[in-house]
PDB file of C-alpha atoms in Angstrom:
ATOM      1  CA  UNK U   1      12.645  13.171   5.739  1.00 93.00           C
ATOM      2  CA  UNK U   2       8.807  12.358   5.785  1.00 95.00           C
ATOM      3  CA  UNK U   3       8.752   9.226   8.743  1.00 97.00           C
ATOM      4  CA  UNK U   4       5.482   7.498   9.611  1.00 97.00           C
ATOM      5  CA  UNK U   5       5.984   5.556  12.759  1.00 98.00           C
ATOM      6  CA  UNK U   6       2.805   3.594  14.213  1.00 98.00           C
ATOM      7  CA  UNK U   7       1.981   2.073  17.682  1.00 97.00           C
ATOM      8  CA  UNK U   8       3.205  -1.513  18.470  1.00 97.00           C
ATOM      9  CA  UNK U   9       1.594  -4.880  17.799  1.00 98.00           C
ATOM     10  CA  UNK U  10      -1.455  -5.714  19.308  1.00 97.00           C
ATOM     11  CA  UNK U  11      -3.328  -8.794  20.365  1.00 98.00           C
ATOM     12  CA  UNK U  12      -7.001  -8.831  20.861  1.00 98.00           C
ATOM     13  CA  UNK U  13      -9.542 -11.097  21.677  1.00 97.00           C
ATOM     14  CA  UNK U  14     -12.712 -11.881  19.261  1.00 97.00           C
ATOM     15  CA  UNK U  15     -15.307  -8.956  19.201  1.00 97.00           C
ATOM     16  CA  UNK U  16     -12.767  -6.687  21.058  1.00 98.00           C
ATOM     17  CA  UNK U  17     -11.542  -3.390  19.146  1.00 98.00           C
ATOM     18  CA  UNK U  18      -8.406  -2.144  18.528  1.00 98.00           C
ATOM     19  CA  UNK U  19      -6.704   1.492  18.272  1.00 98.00           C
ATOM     20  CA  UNK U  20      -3.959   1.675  15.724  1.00 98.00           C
ATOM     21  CA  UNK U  21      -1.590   5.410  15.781  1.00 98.00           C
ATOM     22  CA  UNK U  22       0.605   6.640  13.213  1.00 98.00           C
ATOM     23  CA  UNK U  23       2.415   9.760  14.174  1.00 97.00           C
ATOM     24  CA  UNK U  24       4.094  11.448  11.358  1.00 96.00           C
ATOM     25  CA  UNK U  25       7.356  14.015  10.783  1.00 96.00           C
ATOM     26  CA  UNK U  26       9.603  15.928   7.901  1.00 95.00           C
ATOM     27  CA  UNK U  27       5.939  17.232   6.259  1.00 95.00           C
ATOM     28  CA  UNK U  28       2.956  19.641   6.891  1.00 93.00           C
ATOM     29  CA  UNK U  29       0.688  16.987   8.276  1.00 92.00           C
ATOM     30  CA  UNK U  30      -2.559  18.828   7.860  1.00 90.00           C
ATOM     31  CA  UNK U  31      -1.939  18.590   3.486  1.00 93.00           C
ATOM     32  CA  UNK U  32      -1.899  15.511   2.799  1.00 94.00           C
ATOM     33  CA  UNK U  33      -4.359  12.740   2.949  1.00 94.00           C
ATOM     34  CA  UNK U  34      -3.993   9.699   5.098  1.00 96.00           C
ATOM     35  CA  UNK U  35      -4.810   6.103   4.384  1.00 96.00           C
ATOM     36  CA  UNK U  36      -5.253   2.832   5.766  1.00 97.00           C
ATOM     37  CA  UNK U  37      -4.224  -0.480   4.017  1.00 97.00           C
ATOM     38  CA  UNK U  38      -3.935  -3.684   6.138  1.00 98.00           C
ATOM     39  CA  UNK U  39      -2.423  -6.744   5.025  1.00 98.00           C
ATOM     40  CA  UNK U  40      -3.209 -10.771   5.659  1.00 97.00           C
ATOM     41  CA  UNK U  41      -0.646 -13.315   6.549  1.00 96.00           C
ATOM     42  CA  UNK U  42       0.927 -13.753   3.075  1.00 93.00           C
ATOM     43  CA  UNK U  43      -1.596 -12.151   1.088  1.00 95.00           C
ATOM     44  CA  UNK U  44      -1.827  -8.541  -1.159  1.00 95.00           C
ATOM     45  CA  UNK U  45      -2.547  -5.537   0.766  1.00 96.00           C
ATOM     46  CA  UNK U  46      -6.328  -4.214   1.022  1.00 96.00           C
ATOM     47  CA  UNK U  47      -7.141  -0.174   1.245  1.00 95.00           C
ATOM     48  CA  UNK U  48      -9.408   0.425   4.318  1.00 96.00           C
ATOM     49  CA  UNK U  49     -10.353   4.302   4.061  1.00 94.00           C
ATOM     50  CA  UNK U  50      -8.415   7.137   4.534  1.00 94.00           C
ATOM     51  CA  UNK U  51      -8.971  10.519   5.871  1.00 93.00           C
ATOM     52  CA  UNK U  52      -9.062  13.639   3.611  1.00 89.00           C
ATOM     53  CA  UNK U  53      -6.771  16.140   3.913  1.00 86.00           C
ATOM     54  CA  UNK U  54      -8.998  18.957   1.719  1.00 83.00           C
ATOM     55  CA  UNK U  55     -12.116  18.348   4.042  1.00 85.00           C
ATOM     56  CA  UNK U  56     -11.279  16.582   6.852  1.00 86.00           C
ATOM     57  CA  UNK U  57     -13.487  13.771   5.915  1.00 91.00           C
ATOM     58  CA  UNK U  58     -13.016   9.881   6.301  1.00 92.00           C
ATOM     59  CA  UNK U  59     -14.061   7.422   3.131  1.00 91.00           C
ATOM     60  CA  UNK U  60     -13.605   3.857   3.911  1.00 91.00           C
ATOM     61  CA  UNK U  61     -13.946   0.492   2.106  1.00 92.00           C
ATOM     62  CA  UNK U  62     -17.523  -0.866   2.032  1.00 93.00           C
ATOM     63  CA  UNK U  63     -15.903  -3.665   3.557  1.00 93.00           C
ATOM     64  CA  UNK U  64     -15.313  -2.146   6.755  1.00 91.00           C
ATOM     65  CA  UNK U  65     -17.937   0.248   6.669  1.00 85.00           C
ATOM     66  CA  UNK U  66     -19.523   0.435  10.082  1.00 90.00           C
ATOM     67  CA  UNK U  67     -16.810  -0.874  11.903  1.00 96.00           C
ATOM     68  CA  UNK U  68     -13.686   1.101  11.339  1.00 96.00           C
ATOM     69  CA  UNK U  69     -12.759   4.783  12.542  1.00 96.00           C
ATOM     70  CA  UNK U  70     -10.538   6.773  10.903  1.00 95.00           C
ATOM     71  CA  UNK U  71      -9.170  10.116  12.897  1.00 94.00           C
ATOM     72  CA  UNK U  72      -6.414  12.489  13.344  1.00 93.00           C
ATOM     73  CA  UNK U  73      -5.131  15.147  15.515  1.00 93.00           C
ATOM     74  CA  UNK U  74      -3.828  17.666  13.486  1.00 90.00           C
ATOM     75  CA  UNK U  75      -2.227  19.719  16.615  1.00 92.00           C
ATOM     76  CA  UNK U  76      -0.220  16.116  17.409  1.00 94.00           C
ATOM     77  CA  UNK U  77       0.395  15.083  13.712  1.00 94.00           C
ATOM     78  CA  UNK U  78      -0.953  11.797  14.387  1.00 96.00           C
ATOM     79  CA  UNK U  79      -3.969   9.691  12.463  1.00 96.00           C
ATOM     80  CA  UNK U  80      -5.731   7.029  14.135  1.00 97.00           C
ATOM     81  CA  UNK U  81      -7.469   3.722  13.174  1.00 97.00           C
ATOM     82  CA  UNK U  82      -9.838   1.705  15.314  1.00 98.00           C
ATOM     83  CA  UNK U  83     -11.468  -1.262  14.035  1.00 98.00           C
ATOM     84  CA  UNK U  84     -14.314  -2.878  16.407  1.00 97.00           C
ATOM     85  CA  UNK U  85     -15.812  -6.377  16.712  1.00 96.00           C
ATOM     86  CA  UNK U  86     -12.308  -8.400  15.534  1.00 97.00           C
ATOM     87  CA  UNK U  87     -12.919 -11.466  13.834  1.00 96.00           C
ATOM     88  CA  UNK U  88      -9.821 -13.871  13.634  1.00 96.00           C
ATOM     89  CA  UNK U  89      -9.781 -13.007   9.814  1.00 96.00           C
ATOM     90  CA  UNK U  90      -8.549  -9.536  10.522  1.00 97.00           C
ATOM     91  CA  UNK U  91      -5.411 -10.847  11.953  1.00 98.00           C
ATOM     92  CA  UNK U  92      -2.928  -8.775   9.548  1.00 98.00           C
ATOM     93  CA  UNK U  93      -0.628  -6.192   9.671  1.00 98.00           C
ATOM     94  CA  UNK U  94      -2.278  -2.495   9.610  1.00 98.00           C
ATOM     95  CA  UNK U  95      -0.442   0.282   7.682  1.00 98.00           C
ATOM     96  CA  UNK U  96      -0.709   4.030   7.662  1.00 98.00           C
ATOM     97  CA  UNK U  97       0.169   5.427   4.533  1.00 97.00           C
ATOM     98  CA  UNK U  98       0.789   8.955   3.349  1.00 96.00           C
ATOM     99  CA  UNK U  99      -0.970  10.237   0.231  1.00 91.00           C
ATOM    100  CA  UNK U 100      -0.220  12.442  -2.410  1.00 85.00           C
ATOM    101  CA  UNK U 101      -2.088  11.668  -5.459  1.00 80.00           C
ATOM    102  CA  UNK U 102      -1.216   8.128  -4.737  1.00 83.00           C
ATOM    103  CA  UNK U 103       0.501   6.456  -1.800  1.00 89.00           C
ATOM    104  CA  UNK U 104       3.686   7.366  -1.410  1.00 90.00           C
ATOM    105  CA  UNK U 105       5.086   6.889   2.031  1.00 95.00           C
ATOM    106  CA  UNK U 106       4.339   4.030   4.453  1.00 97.00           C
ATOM    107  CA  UNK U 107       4.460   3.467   8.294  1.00 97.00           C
ATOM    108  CA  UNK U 108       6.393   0.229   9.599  1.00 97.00           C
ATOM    109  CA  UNK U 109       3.190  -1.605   9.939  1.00 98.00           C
ATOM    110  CA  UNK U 110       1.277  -2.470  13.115  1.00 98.00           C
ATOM    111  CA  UNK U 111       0.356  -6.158  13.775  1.00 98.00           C
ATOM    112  CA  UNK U 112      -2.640  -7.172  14.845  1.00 98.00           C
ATOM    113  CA  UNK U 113      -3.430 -10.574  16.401  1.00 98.00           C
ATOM    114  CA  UNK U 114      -7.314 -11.919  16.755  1.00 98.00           C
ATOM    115  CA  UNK U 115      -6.957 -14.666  18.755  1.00 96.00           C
ATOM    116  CA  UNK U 116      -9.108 -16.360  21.818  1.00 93.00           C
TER     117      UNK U 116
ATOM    118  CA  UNK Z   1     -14.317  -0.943  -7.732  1.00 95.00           C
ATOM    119  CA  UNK Z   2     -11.373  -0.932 -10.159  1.00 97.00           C
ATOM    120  CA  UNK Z   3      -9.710  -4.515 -10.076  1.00 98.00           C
ATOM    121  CA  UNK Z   4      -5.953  -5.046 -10.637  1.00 98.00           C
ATOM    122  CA  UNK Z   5      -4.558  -8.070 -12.191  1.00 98.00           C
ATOM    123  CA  UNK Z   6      -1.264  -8.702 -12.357  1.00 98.00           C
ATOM    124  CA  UNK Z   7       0.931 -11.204 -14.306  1.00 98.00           C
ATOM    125  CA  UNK Z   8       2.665 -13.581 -13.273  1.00 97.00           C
ATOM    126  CA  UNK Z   9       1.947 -14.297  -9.942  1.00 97.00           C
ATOM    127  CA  UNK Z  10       5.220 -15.934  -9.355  1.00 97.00           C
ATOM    128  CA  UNK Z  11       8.571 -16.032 -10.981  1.00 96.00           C
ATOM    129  CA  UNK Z  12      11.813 -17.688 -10.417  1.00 96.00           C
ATOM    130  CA  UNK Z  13      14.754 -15.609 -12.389  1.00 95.00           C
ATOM    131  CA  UNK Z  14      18.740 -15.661 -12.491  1.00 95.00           C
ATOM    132  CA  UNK Z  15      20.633 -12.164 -12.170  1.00 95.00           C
ATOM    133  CA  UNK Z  16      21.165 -10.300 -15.291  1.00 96.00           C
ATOM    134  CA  UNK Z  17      18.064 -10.960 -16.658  1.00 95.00           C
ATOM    135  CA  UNK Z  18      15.285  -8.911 -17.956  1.00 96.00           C
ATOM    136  CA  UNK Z  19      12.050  -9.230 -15.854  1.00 97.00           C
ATOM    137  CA  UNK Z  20       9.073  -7.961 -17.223  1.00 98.00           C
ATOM    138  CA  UNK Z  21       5.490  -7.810 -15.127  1.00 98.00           C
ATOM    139  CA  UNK Z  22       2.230  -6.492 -15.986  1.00 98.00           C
ATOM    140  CA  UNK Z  23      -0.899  -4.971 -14.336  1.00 98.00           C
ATOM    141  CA  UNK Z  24      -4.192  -4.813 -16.142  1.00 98.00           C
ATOM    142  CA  UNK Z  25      -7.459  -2.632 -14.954  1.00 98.00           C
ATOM    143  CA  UNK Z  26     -10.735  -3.746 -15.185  1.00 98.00           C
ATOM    144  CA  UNK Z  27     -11.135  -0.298 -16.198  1.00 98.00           C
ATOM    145  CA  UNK Z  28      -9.250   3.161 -17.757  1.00 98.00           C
ATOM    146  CA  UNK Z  29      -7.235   4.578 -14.827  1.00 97.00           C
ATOM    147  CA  UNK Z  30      -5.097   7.042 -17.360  1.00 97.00           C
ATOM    148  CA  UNK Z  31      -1.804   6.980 -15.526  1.00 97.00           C
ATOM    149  CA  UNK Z  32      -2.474   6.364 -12.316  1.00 96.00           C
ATOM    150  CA  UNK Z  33      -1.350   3.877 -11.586  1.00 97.00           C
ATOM    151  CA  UNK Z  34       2.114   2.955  -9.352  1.00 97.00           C
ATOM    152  CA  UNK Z  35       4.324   0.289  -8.268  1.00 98.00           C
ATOM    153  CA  UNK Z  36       5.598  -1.081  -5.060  1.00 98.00           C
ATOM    154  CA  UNK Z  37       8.530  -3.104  -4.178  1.00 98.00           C
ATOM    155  CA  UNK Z  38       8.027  -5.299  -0.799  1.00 98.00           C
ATOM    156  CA  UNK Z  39      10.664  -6.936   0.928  1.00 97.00           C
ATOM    157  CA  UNK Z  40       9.746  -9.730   3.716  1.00 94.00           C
ATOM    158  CA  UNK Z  41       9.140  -8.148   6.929  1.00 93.00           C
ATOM    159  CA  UNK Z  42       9.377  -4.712   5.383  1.00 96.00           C
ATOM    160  CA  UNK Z  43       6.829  -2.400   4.391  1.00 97.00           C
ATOM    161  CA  UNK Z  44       5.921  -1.460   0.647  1.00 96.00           C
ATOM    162  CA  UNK Z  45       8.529   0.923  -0.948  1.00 96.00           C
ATOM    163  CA  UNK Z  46       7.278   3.139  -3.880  1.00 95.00           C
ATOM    164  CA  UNK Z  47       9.492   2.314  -7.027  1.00 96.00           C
ATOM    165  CA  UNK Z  48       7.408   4.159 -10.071  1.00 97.00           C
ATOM    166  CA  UNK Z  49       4.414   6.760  -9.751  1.00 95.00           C
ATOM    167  CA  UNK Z  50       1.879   7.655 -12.472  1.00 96.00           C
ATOM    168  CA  UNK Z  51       2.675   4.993 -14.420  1.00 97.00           C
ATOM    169  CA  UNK Z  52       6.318   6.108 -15.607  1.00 97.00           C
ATOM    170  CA  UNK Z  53       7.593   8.569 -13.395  1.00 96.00           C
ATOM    171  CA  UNK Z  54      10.621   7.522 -11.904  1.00 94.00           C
ATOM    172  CA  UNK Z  55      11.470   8.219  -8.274  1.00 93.00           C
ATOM    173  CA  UNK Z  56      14.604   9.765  -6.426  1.00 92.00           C
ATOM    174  CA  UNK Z  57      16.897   7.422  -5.190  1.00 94.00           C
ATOM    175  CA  UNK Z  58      15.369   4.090  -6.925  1.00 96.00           C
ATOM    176  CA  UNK Z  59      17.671   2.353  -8.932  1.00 96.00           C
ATOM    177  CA  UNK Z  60      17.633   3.678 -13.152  1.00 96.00           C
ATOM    178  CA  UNK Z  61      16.861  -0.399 -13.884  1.00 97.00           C
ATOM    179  CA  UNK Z  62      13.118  -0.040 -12.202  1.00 98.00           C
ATOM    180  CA  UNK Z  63      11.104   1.673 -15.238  1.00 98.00           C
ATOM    181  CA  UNK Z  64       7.692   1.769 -15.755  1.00 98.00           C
ATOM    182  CA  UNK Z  65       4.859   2.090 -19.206  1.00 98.00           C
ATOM    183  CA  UNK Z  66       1.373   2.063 -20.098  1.00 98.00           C
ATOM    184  CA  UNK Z  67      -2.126   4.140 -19.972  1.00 98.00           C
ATOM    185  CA  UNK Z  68      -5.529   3.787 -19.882  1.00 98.00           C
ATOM    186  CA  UNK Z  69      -6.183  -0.644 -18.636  1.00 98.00           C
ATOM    187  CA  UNK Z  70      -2.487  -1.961 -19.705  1.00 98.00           C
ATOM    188  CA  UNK Z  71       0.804  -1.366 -17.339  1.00 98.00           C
ATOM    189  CA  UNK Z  72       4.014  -2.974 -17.039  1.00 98.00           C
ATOM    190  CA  UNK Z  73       6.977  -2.801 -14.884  1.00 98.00           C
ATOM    191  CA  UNK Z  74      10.509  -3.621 -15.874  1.00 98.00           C
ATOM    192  CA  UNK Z  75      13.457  -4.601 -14.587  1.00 97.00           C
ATOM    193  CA  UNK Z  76      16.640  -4.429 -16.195  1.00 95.00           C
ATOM    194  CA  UNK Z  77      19.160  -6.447 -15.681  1.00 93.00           C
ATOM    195  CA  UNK Z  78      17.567  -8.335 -12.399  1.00 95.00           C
ATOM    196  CA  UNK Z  79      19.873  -8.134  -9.442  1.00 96.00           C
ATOM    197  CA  UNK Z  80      19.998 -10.401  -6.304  1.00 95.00           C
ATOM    198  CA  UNK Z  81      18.841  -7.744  -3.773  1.00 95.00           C
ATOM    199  CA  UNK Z  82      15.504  -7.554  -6.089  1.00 97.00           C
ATOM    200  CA  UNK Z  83      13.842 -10.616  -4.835  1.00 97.00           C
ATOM    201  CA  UNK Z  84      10.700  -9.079  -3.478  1.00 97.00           C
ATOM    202  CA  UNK Z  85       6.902  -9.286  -4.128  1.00 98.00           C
ATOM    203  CA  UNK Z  86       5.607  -6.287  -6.597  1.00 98.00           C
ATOM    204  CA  UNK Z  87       2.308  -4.808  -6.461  1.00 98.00           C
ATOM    205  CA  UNK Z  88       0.408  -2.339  -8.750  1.00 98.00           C
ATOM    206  CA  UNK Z  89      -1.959   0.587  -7.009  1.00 96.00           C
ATOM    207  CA  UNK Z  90      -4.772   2.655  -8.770  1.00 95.00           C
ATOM    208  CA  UNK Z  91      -5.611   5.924  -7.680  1.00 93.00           C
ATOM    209  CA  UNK Z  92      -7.755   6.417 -10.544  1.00 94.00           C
ATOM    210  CA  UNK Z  93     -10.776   6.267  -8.007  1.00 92.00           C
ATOM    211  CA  UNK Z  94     -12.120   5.190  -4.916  1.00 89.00           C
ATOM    212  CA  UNK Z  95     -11.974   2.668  -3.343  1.00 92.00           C
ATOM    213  CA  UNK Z  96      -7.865   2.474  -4.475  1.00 92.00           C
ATOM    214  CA  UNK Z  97      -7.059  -0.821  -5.035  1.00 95.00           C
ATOM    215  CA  UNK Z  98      -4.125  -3.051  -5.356  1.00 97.00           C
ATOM    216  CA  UNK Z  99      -2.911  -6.168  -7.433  1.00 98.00           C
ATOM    217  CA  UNK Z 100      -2.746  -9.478  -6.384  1.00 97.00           C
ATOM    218  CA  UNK Z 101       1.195  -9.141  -6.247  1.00 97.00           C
ATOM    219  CA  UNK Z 102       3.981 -11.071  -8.321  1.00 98.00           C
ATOM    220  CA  UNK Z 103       6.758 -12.554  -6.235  1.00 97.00           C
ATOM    221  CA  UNK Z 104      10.393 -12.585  -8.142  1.00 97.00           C
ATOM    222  CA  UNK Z 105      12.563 -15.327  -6.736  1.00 96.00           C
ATOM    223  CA  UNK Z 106      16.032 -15.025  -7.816  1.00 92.00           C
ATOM    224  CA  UNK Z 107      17.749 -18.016  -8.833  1.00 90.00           C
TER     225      UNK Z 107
END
């Protein structure tokens, strides 16, 4: 069975960066794309990029253009997502999620604390 | 950037009953357009894809309509274990987006 299962929670400081992993299982990772959607303390969830499977490439949110990363290692079926200079309004919890014309699978979420 | 709004953003319901919710696009998306089921504490579970394709092992009382800007998700005959908060996705075009979210408290 497809399992997405991403690195623990995190607490940074202001202007610090953080590394989120998602390692994945029970698919070919290298075929399907991978996104990123994060999601506020009791608010809707927010798509960040994602990294395409047909070229390799990462898109991301205008938003968080210039300060997020989105990579994998194909050899260690794992996707990676650092976001740099935390503010205390990206305190949320960070998701990996498969897609396949449209998200389909999810990773147990990563939470990410920007705090002084 | 396609925006999703759904309707309501909160309801309070008692079992048995018929729930209905809707998503609207600010723009045609065809059928591309899904649903999620979140649980507190629990990541988003896909419930219907492309708009009215149902998906293995979701209950047959999930079901899902529309094209083009107008979308709705039912559930039939409501049951306690679906309190949850409901989103709509587009994958029409990038950037996907999401809906606000309607949360279904059960009664």
């Amino acid at each position: 069975q497809v399992q997405l299962v991403q690195s623990g929670a995190e607490v940074k400081k202001p202007g610090a960066s953080v590394k989120v992993s998602c390692v994945a299982s029970g698919y070919t990772f290298s075929y399907y794309s991978m996104h990123w959607v994060r999601q506020a303390p009791g608010q809707s969830l927010e798509w960040m990029g994602w990294i395409n499977a047909g070229n390799g490439n990462a898109e991301f949110s205008q938003k968080f253009q210039g300060r997020v990363t989105i990579t994998w290692d194909t050899s260690a079926s794992t996707a990676y997502m650092e976001l740099r200079s935390l503010k205390s309004e990206d305190t949320a919890v960070y998701y990996c999620a498969r897609d396949e014309l449209g998200i389909d699978y999810w990773g147990q979420g990563t939470l990410v604390t920007v705090s002084s | 950037e396609i925006v999703l709004t759904q309707s309501p953003d909160f309801q309070s319901v008692t079992p048995k009953e018929k729930v209905t919710i809707t998503c609207r696009a600010s723009q045609n998306i065809g059928t591309s357009l899904h649903w999620y089921q979140q649980k507190p504490d629990q990541s988003p579970k896909l419930l219907i894809k492309y708009a009215s394709q149902s998906i293995s092992g979701v209950p047959s009382r999930f079901s899902g309509s529309g094209s083009g800007t107008d979308f709705t998700l039912t559930i039939n005959s409501l049951e306690a274990e679906d309190a949850a908060a409901y989103y709509c996705h587009q994958s029409s075009s990038l950037p996907y987006t999401f809906g606000q979210g309607t949360k279904l408290e059960i009664k």
